[in-house]
GROMACS .gro file of C-alpha atoms in nm:
model
  385
    1MET     CA    1   2.265   0.347  -0.166
    2SER     CA    2   2.297  -0.068  -0.247
    3SER     CA    3   2.405  -0.230   0.145
    4ASN     CA    4   2.561  -0.582   0.054
    5HIS     CA    5   2.303  -0.724   0.324
    6HIS     CA    6   2.037  -0.909   0.120
    7HIS     CA    7   1.706  -0.818   0.318
    8ALA     CA    8   1.517  -1.108   0.395
    9PRO     CA    9   1.169  -1.054   0.323
   10PRO     CA   10   0.968  -1.029   0.729
   11ALA     CA   11   0.831  -1.330   0.830
   12PRO     CA   12   0.630  -1.477   1.139
   13VAL     CA   13   0.858  -1.569   1.370
   14GLY     CA   14   0.658  -1.837   1.493
   15GLY     CA   15   0.687  -2.028   1.851
   16PRO     CA   16   0.419  -2.049   2.166
   17LEU     CA   17   0.190  -1.769   2.220
   18LEU     CA   18   0.149  -1.897   2.613
   19ASN     CA   19   0.488  -1.809   2.778
   20ALA     CA   20   0.626  -1.616   3.105
   21ALA     CA   21   0.598  -1.295   2.937
   22THR     CA   22   0.247  -1.405   2.780
   23VAL     CA   23   0.091  -1.459   3.109
   24VAL     CA   24   0.259  -1.216   3.334
   25CYS     CA   25   0.125  -0.962   3.058
   26GLY     CA   26  -0.241  -1.108   3.079
   27LEU     CA   27  -0.248  -1.048   3.466
   28LEU     CA   28  -0.142  -0.691   3.459
   29ILE     CA   29  -0.354  -0.631   3.218
   30MET     CA   30  -0.610  -0.798   3.424
   31ALA     CA   31  -0.541  -0.615   3.732
   32MET     CA   32  -0.580  -0.242   3.503
   33PHE     CA   33  -0.894  -0.363   3.391
   34ALA     CA   34  -1.020  -0.389   3.731
   35VAL     CA   35  -0.899  -0.046   3.830
   36LEU     CA   36  -1.078   0.078   3.526
   37PHE     CA   37  -1.370  -0.054   3.616
   38VAL     CA   38  -1.400   0.099   3.925
   39ARG     CA   39  -1.273   0.441   3.750
   40PHE     CA   40  -1.555   0.436   3.502
   41ILE     CA   41  -1.859   0.354   3.759
   42PHE     CA   42  -1.744   0.587   4.066
   43GLY     CA   43  -1.488   0.830   3.910
   44LEU     CA   44  -1.175   0.982   3.896
   45GLY     CA   45  -1.144   1.012   4.221
   46ALA     CA   46  -1.247   0.647   4.348
   47VAL     CA   47  -0.913   0.515   4.194
   48THR     CA   48  -0.646   0.865   4.157
   49ASN     CA   49  -0.469   1.070   4.352
   50LEU     CA   50  -0.559   1.310   4.133
   51ASN     CA   51  -0.663   1.700   4.301
   52ASP     CA   52  -0.775   2.033   4.139
   53GLY     CA   53  -0.403   2.163   4.164
   54TYR     CA   54  -0.281   1.848   4.045
   55PRO     CA   55  -0.568   1.753   3.729
   56TRP     CA   56  -0.316   1.586   3.512
   57GLY     CA   57  -0.119   1.297   3.637
   58ILE     CA   58   0.107   1.011   3.526
   59TRP     CA   59  -0.200   0.851   3.339
   60VAL     CA   60  -0.173   1.203   3.059
   61VAL     CA   61   0.194   1.257   3.146
   62PHE     CA   62   0.310   0.887   3.107
   63ASP     CA   63   0.038   0.722   2.908
   64VAL     CA   64  -0.023   1.008   2.670
   65VAL     CA   65   0.242   1.261   2.661
   66ILE     CA   66   0.534   1.006   2.658
   67GLY     CA   67   0.353   0.705   2.546
   68SER     CA   68   0.364   0.915   2.196
   69ALA     CA   69   0.681   0.988   2.215
   70PHE     CA   70   0.806   0.637   2.242
   71ALA     CA   71   0.581   0.575   1.964
   72CYS     CA   72   0.827   0.834   1.708
   73GLY     CA   73   1.008   0.528   1.604
   74GLY     CA   74   0.770   0.443   1.358
   75PHE     CA   75   0.812   0.827   1.204
   76SER     CA   76   1.177   0.877   1.250
   77VAL     CA   77   1.254   0.547   1.087
   78ALA     CA   78   1.011   0.674   0.821
   79MET     CA   79   1.153   0.972   0.804
   80LEU     CA   80   1.477   0.821   0.681
   81VAL     CA   81   1.376   0.565   0.430
   82TYR     CA   82   1.094   0.778   0.280
   83ILE     CA   83   1.229   1.200   0.266
   84PHE     CA   84   1.573   1.079   0.316
   85ASN     CA   85   1.591   0.820   0.075
   86LYS     CA   86   1.774   0.577   0.249
   87GLY     CA   87   1.642   0.262   0.186
   88GLU     CA   88   1.898   0.002   0.365
   89TYR     CA   89   1.641   0.104   0.682
   90HIS     CA   90   1.360  -0.071   0.528
   91PRO     CA   91   1.420  -0.408   0.736
   92LEU     CA   92   1.383  -0.128   1.022
   93VAL     CA   93   1.037   0.024   0.894
   94ARG     CA   94   0.778  -0.257   0.979
   95PRO     CA   95   0.882  -0.361   1.365
   96ALA     CA   96   0.917   0.035   1.458
   97LEU     CA   97   0.580   0.115   1.310
   98LEU     CA   98   0.430  -0.183   1.545
   99ALA     CA   99   0.567  -0.005   1.839
  100SER     CA  100   0.451   0.334   1.725
  101LEU     CA  101   0.126   0.151   1.617
  102PHE     CA  102   0.044   0.090   1.982
  103GLY     CA  103   0.218   0.351   2.175
  104TYR     CA  104  -0.016   0.594   1.961
  105THR     CA  105  -0.350   0.390   1.953
  106LEU     CA  106  -0.242   0.376   2.355
  107ALA     CA  107  -0.160   0.709   2.414
  108GLY     CA  108  -0.540   0.802   2.212
  109VAL     CA  109  -0.715   0.497   2.460
  110GLY     CA  110  -0.547   0.673   2.728
  111VAL     CA  111  -0.665   0.999   2.717
  112ILE     CA  112  -1.032   0.852   2.738
  113PHE     CA  113  -0.926   0.727   3.096
  114ASP     CA  114  -0.886   1.066   3.147
  115LEU     CA  115  -1.128   1.291   3.086
  116GLY     CA  116  -1.409   1.362   3.364
  117ARG     CA  117  -1.703   1.379   3.100
  118TYR     CA  118  -1.564   1.101   2.942
  119TRP     CA  119  -1.908   0.999   2.750
  120ASN     CA  120  -1.878   1.352   2.544
  121PHE     CA  121  -1.557   1.195   2.380
  122TRP     CA  122  -1.724   1.254   2.037
  123HIS     CA  123  -1.687   1.632   2.098
  124ILE     CA  124  -1.367   1.624   1.925
  125LEU     CA  125  -1.429   1.438   1.637
  126TRP     CA  126  -1.830   1.691   1.633
  127PRO     CA  127  -1.698   1.999   1.340
  128THR     CA  128  -1.960   2.234   1.559
  129TYR     CA  129  -1.811   2.178   1.860
  130ALA     CA  130  -1.450   2.230   1.740
  131ASN     CA  131  -1.225   2.527   1.798
  132PRO     CA  132  -0.979   2.604   1.617
  133ASN     CA  133  -0.771   2.819   1.899
  134SER     CA  134  -0.731   2.512   2.084
  135VAL     CA  135  -0.398   2.392   2.134
  136MET     CA  136  -0.589   2.067   2.272
  137PHE     CA  137  -0.784   2.016   2.002
  138GLU     CA  138  -0.520   2.043   1.791
  139VAL     CA  139  -0.358   1.758   1.974
  140ALA     CA  140  -0.654   1.557   2.015
  141LEU     CA  141  -0.746   1.591   1.591
  142CYS     CA  142  -0.365   1.531   1.525
  143ILE     CA  143  -0.319   1.218   1.699
  144SER     CA  144  -0.688   1.079   1.569
  145CYS     CA  145  -0.570   1.067   1.204
  146TYR     CA  146  -0.244   0.994   1.289
  147ILE     CA  147  -0.356   0.631   1.445
  148THR     CA  148  -0.588   0.587   1.159
  149VAL     CA  149  -0.289   0.669   0.922
  150MET     CA  150  -0.051   0.413   1.088
  151TRP     CA  151  -0.303   0.144   1.078
  152ILE     CA  152  -0.349   0.202   0.718
  153GLU     CA  153   0.077   0.208   0.685
  154PHE     CA  154   0.084  -0.101   0.879
  155SER     CA  155  -0.219  -0.275   0.701
  156PRO     CA  156  -0.022  -0.448   0.425
  157VAL     CA  157   0.150  -0.685   0.694
  158PHE     CA  158  -0.240  -0.830   0.726
  159MET     CA  159  -0.287  -0.821   0.390
  160GLU     CA  160   0.001  -1.008   0.284
  161LYS     CA  161  -0.086  -1.236   0.621
  162TRP     CA  162  -0.421  -1.347   0.514
  163GLY     CA  163  -0.348  -1.376   0.130
  164LEU     CA  164  -0.524  -1.012   0.032
  165LYS     CA  165  -0.311  -0.930  -0.296
  166VAL     CA  166  -0.561  -0.718  -0.491
  167ALA     CA  167  -0.665  -0.523  -0.164
  168ARG     CA  168  -0.252  -0.454  -0.108
  169LYS     CA  169  -0.229  -0.387  -0.468
  170LYS     CA  170  -0.480  -0.121  -0.479
  171LEU     CA  171  -0.332   0.015  -0.107
  172GLU     CA  172   0.029   0.047  -0.251
  173ARG     CA  173  -0.054   0.301  -0.495
  174VAL     CA  174  -0.199   0.544  -0.230
  175LEU     CA  175   0.085   0.409   0.040
  176PHE     CA  176   0.270   0.718  -0.026
  177PHE     CA  177   0.039   0.995   0.046
  178PHE     CA  178  -0.047   0.826   0.413
  179ILE     CA  179   0.339   0.843   0.469
  180ALA     CA  180   0.361   1.171   0.348
  181LEU     CA  181   0.041   1.223   0.641
  182GLY     CA  182   0.266   0.994   0.854
  183THR     CA  183   0.570   1.199   0.888
  184LEU     CA  184   0.404   1.537   0.894
  185LEU     CA  185   0.125   1.484   1.185
  186PRO     CA  186   0.359   1.391   1.408
  187MET     CA  187   0.579   1.660   1.360
  188MET     CA  188   0.278   1.887   1.441
  189HIS     CA  189   0.136   1.719   1.746
  190GLN     CA  190   0.482   1.624   1.899
  191SER     CA  191   0.507   2.018   1.897
  192SER     CA  192   0.173   2.083   2.038
  193LEU     CA  193   0.224   1.877   2.353
  194GLY     CA  194   0.506   2.095   2.419
  195THR     CA  195   0.242   2.432   2.413
  196LEU     CA  196   0.050   2.318   2.658
  197LEU     CA  197   0.271   2.328   2.909
  198VAL     CA  198   0.360   2.699   2.728
  199VAL     CA  199  -0.023   2.787   2.820
  200MET     CA  200   0.068   2.692   3.162
  201GLY     CA  201   0.284   2.995   3.205
  202THR     CA  202   0.410   3.070   3.540
  203GLN     CA  203   0.362   2.724   3.734
  204VAL     CA  204   0.602   2.564   3.569
  205ASN     CA  205   0.969   2.578   3.660
  206PRO     CA  206   1.141   2.820   3.463
  207LEU     CA  207   1.395   2.541   3.382
  208TRP     CA  208   1.119   2.389   3.159
  209GLN     CA  209   0.867   2.684   3.087
  210THR     CA  210   1.012   2.838   2.723
  211PRO     CA  211   0.858   3.004   2.426
  212ILE     CA  212   1.049   2.738   2.261
  213LEU     CA  213   0.932   2.396   2.440
  214PRO     CA  214   0.696   2.279   2.113
  215LEU     CA  215   1.072   2.274   1.931
  216LEU     CA  216   1.250   2.086   2.259
  217TYR     CA  217   0.929   1.849   2.231
  218LEU     CA  218   0.945   1.816   1.887
  219LEU     CA  219   1.392   1.762   1.842
  220THR     CA  220   1.325   1.482   2.172
  221ALA     CA  221   1.035   1.282   1.987
  222VAL     CA  222   1.228   1.252   1.676
  223THR     CA  223   1.553   1.117   1.860
  224ILE     CA  224   1.414   0.902   2.124
  225GLY     CA  225   1.188   0.784   1.840
  226TYR     CA  226   1.535   0.612   1.734
  227GLY     CA  227   1.672   0.560   2.064
  228VAL     CA  228   1.336   0.351   2.111
  229VAL     CA  229   1.441   0.140   1.761
  230LEU     CA  230   1.760   0.086   1.932
  231PHE     CA  231   1.639  -0.053   2.225
  232GLU     CA  232   1.337  -0.222   2.033
  233SER     CA  233   1.550  -0.363   1.753
  234CYS     CA  234   1.853  -0.502   2.013
  235LEU     CA  235   1.579  -0.658   2.270
  236ALA     CA  236   1.369  -0.826   1.945
  237ALA     CA  237   1.700  -1.004   1.884
  238SER     CA  238   1.790  -1.108   2.175
  239ALA     CA  239   1.463  -1.226   2.257
  240TYR     CA  240   1.423  -1.383   1.915
  241ARG     CA  241   1.791  -1.483   1.827
  242MET     CA  242   1.814  -1.297   1.510
  243GLU     CA  243   2.128  -1.135   1.416
  244ILE     CA  244   2.079  -0.799   1.463
  245GLU     CA  245   2.115  -0.548   1.238
  246MET     CA  246   2.439  -0.345   1.291
  247HIS     CA  247   2.479  -0.214   1.013
  248LEU     CA  248   2.185  -0.020   0.964
  249LEU     CA  249   2.172   0.050   1.409
  250ARG     CA  250   2.566   0.227   1.377
  251PRO     CA  251   2.458   0.439   1.092
  252MET     CA  252   2.099   0.588   1.292
  253ALA     CA  253   2.320   0.615   1.628
  254ARG     CA  254   2.519   0.878   1.424
  255ILE     CA  255   2.226   1.034   1.310
  256MET     CA  256   2.073   1.063   1.656
  257LEU     CA  257   2.402   1.149   1.828
  258GLY     CA  258   2.384   1.463   1.560
  259LEU     CA  259   2.002   1.518   1.633
  260LEU     CA  260   2.044   1.504   2.034
  261GLY     CA  261   2.341   1.779   1.974
  262ILE     CA  262   2.157   2.026   1.829
  263PHE     CA  263   1.896   2.005   2.085
  264LEU     CA  264   2.159   1.992   2.359
  265LEU     CA  265   2.293   2.309   2.223
  266VAL     CA  266   1.916   2.474   2.126
  267ARG     CA  267   1.856   2.395   2.537
  268GLY     CA  268   2.193   2.558   2.657
  269ILE     CA  269   2.097   2.873   2.483
  270ASP     CA  270   1.780   2.893   2.563
  271LEU     CA  271   1.840   2.848   2.931
  272SER     CA  272   2.123   3.138   2.915
  273VAL     CA  273   1.913   3.354   2.701
  274ARG     CA  274   1.630   3.384   2.944
  275GLY     CA  275   1.867   3.386   3.208
  276ALA     CA  276   1.732   3.027   3.382
  277TRP     CA  277   2.038   2.860   3.467
  278ALA     CA  278   2.011   2.980   3.834
  279HIS     CA  279   1.785   2.763   3.889
  280ALA     CA  280   1.970   2.458   3.802
  281PHE     CA  281   2.280   2.558   4.089
  282SER     CA  282   2.018   2.633   4.348
  283PRO     CA  283   1.919   2.359   4.622
  284SER     CA  284   1.619   2.158   4.524
  285LEU     CA  285   1.429   1.885   4.428
  286GLU     CA  286   1.354   2.076   4.063
  287ALA     CA  287   1.740   2.142   4.060
  288PHE     CA  288   1.844   1.777   4.126
  289PHE     CA  289   1.607   1.647   3.845
  290PHE     CA  290   1.658   1.899   3.594
  291TRP     CA  291   2.091   1.762   3.614
  292LEU     CA  292   1.960   1.391   3.613
  293GLU     CA  293   1.721   1.493   3.274
  294MET     CA  294   2.024   1.657   3.130
  295GLY     CA  295   2.266   1.371   3.221
  296CYS     CA  296   2.023   1.093   3.060
  297PHE     CA  297   2.127   1.324   2.747
  298MET     CA  298   2.470   1.347   2.783
  299LEU     CA  299   2.508   0.944   2.857
  300PRO     CA  300   2.515   0.896   2.521
  301TYR     CA  301   2.795   1.043   2.362
  302ALA     CA  302   3.017   0.878   2.650
  303LEU     CA  303   2.905   0.551   2.547
  304ILE     CA  304   2.856   0.558   2.153
  305GLY     CA  305   3.031   0.905   2.112
  306ALA     CA  306   3.369   0.675   1.923
  307PRO     CA  307   3.270   0.502   1.642
  308SER     CA  308   3.489   0.211   1.715
  309ALA     CA  309   3.191   0.221   2.058
  310ARG     CA  310   2.890   0.209   1.831
  311LYS     CA  311   3.015  -0.142   1.656
  312ASN     CA  312   2.902  -0.262   2.027
  313PRO     CA  313   2.500  -0.358   2.075
  314ALA     CA  314   2.499  -0.340   2.439
  315ARG     CA  315   2.592   0.008   2.434
  316LEU     CA  316   2.353   0.066   2.134
  317PHE     CA  317   2.085  -0.042   2.376
  318LEU     CA  318   2.246   0.165   2.686
  319ALA     CA  319   2.261   0.468   2.502
  320GLY     CA  320   1.867   0.411   2.363
  321ILE     CA  321   1.765   0.402   2.729
  322ALA     CA  322   1.956   0.718   2.769
  323ILE     CA  323   1.762   0.898   2.523
  324MET     CA  324   1.430   0.773   2.625
  325SER     CA  325   1.501   0.829   2.971
  326GLY     CA  326   1.599   1.210   2.921
  327GLY     CA  327   1.295   1.249   2.716
  328VAL     CA  328   1.083   1.041   3.011
  329LEU     CA  329   1.206   1.331   3.236
  330LEU     CA  330   1.199   1.624   3.013
  331ARG     CA  331   0.845   1.542   2.995
  332VAL     CA  332   0.745   1.422   3.409
  333ASN     CA  333   0.987   1.751   3.483
  334GLY     CA  334   0.819   1.934   3.280
  335PHE     CA  335   0.433   1.825   3.386
  336LEU     CA  336   0.439   1.724   3.721
  337ILE     CA  337   0.792   1.795   3.872
  338GLY     CA  338   0.863   2.163   3.758
  339TYR     CA  339   0.479   2.214   3.786
  340ASP     CA  340   0.394   2.416   4.111
  341THR     CA  341   0.046   2.550   4.114
  342GLY     CA  342   0.063   2.707   4.488
  343PRO     CA  343   0.084   2.587   4.821
  344GLY     CA  344  -0.150   2.327   4.948
  345TRP     CA  345  -0.125   2.160   4.625
  346HIS     CA  346   0.076   1.787   4.623
  347TYR     CA  347   0.062   1.460   4.377
  348PHE     CA  348   0.169   1.162   4.375
  349PRO     CA  349   0.028   0.878   4.166
  350SER     CA  350  -0.182   0.625   4.398
  351ILE     CA  351  -0.124   0.225   4.325
  352ALA     CA  352  -0.402   0.206   4.119
  353GLU     CA  353  -0.319   0.474   3.882
  354MET     CA  354   0.051   0.321   3.840
  355LEU     CA  355  -0.140   0.012   3.804
  356VAL     CA  356  -0.317   0.143   3.520
  357THR     CA  357  -0.010   0.262   3.336
  358ILE     CA  358   0.174  -0.113   3.427
  359GLY     CA  359  -0.130  -0.270   3.259
  360MET     CA  360  -0.119  -0.016   2.963
  361PHE     CA  361   0.222  -0.096   2.881
  362ALA     CA  362   0.175  -0.477   2.941
  363VAL     CA  363  -0.110  -0.390   2.609
  364GLU     CA  364   0.185  -0.289   2.422
  365VAL     CA  365   0.426  -0.567   2.496
  366LEU     CA  366   0.187  -0.852   2.486
  367GLY     CA  367   0.009  -0.669   2.114
  368TYR     CA  368   0.403  -0.711   2.008
  369ILE     CA  369   0.496  -1.096   2.088
  370LEU     CA  370   0.154  -1.176   1.954
  371ILE     CA  371   0.166  -0.964   1.619
  372THR     CA  372   0.516  -1.074   1.542
  373ARG     CA  373   0.522  -1.391   1.622
  374ARG     CA  374   0.228  -1.468   1.395
  375PHE     CA  375   0.278  -1.172   1.097
  376PRO     CA  376   0.527  -1.107   0.886
  377VAL     CA  377   0.721  -0.794   1.081
  378LEU     CA  378   1.005  -0.910   1.179
  379PRO     CA  379   1.295  -0.955   0.878
  380ARG     CA  380   1.412  -1.271   0.893
  381PRO     CA  381   1.792  -1.317   0.826
  382VAL     CA  382   1.802  -1.612   0.552
  383ALA     CA  383   2.165  -1.761   0.720
  384ALA     CA  384   2.175  -1.639   1.059
  385HIS     CA  385   2.556  -1.599   1.215
   0.00000   0.00000   0.00000
């Protein structure tokens, strides 16, 4: 399939590195380091509201479970380009991969913040400690491998900038192998993040406790991946005053709605089969958050269900946000709101915990700005309108 749009080669955006956005990010990152300094010296209890009933808080749920789902853009777009051979999506690969790279690398780092005995982290990678029956082991191993694979996939960007032509040619011969791994690994651990909830059994509300959680997590991860690409493409285009790649985003939005439809169908059938709908109509916090989550997943159909509506960048942007919000809620609901370990246990994140999560996000934004301004990531239109 050829498109009448000429692909502009990616180029650095340029411009000053010091601006309001980078300064704010820098301050937020400093606040995060201050909290982490206290955490690593005095332990988790000094900065978090975690307890024996809630051993996982927002660091695991936001920085790892949600962060890695948000980082599925690279994998979702790579699937379109390399598996379904839709070459016209090529300009979206690098920006999506960059966002994924940060999301996953930070998810990997974020795990270490939350480990009680973080100095034993190397046990995960040491064969004699391996426990092939453990869901967490599989997630840890897959994510570690995937982070490595993504840096390799993204390295041509640095090679291009630094003029390493020979190394780049050699890498491009074997790149297909890493790209294949890069579509397989996320499928494995995104589904396993759902399995983490399955093994928690009856502590998780029936609205979110189902044997098909691995499938639901995988379906939403891919869908969120496309949502993030919509969100990020519109944002980058307005921030850098570039032309929005509408001819790519429109058909991608259609694919996204299709996947979302499959997810909603599977979700609805699952709730019916397990007889869990009654919980959705009980006057409870869980029911409220369930409908909020479902509302976010339904909203894209109202926003961009009609083909004409998909021509509107603002609607695509909002649909991207709606899908991302639905994905966040699905995960927060399962791990925190619909999680009840018995009477007497409560958890609400401390300010220090929030500062770390916000700081992680700031690292992502700052990194994205620095790399797109100095390295060839975003497509530069030859003649923008």
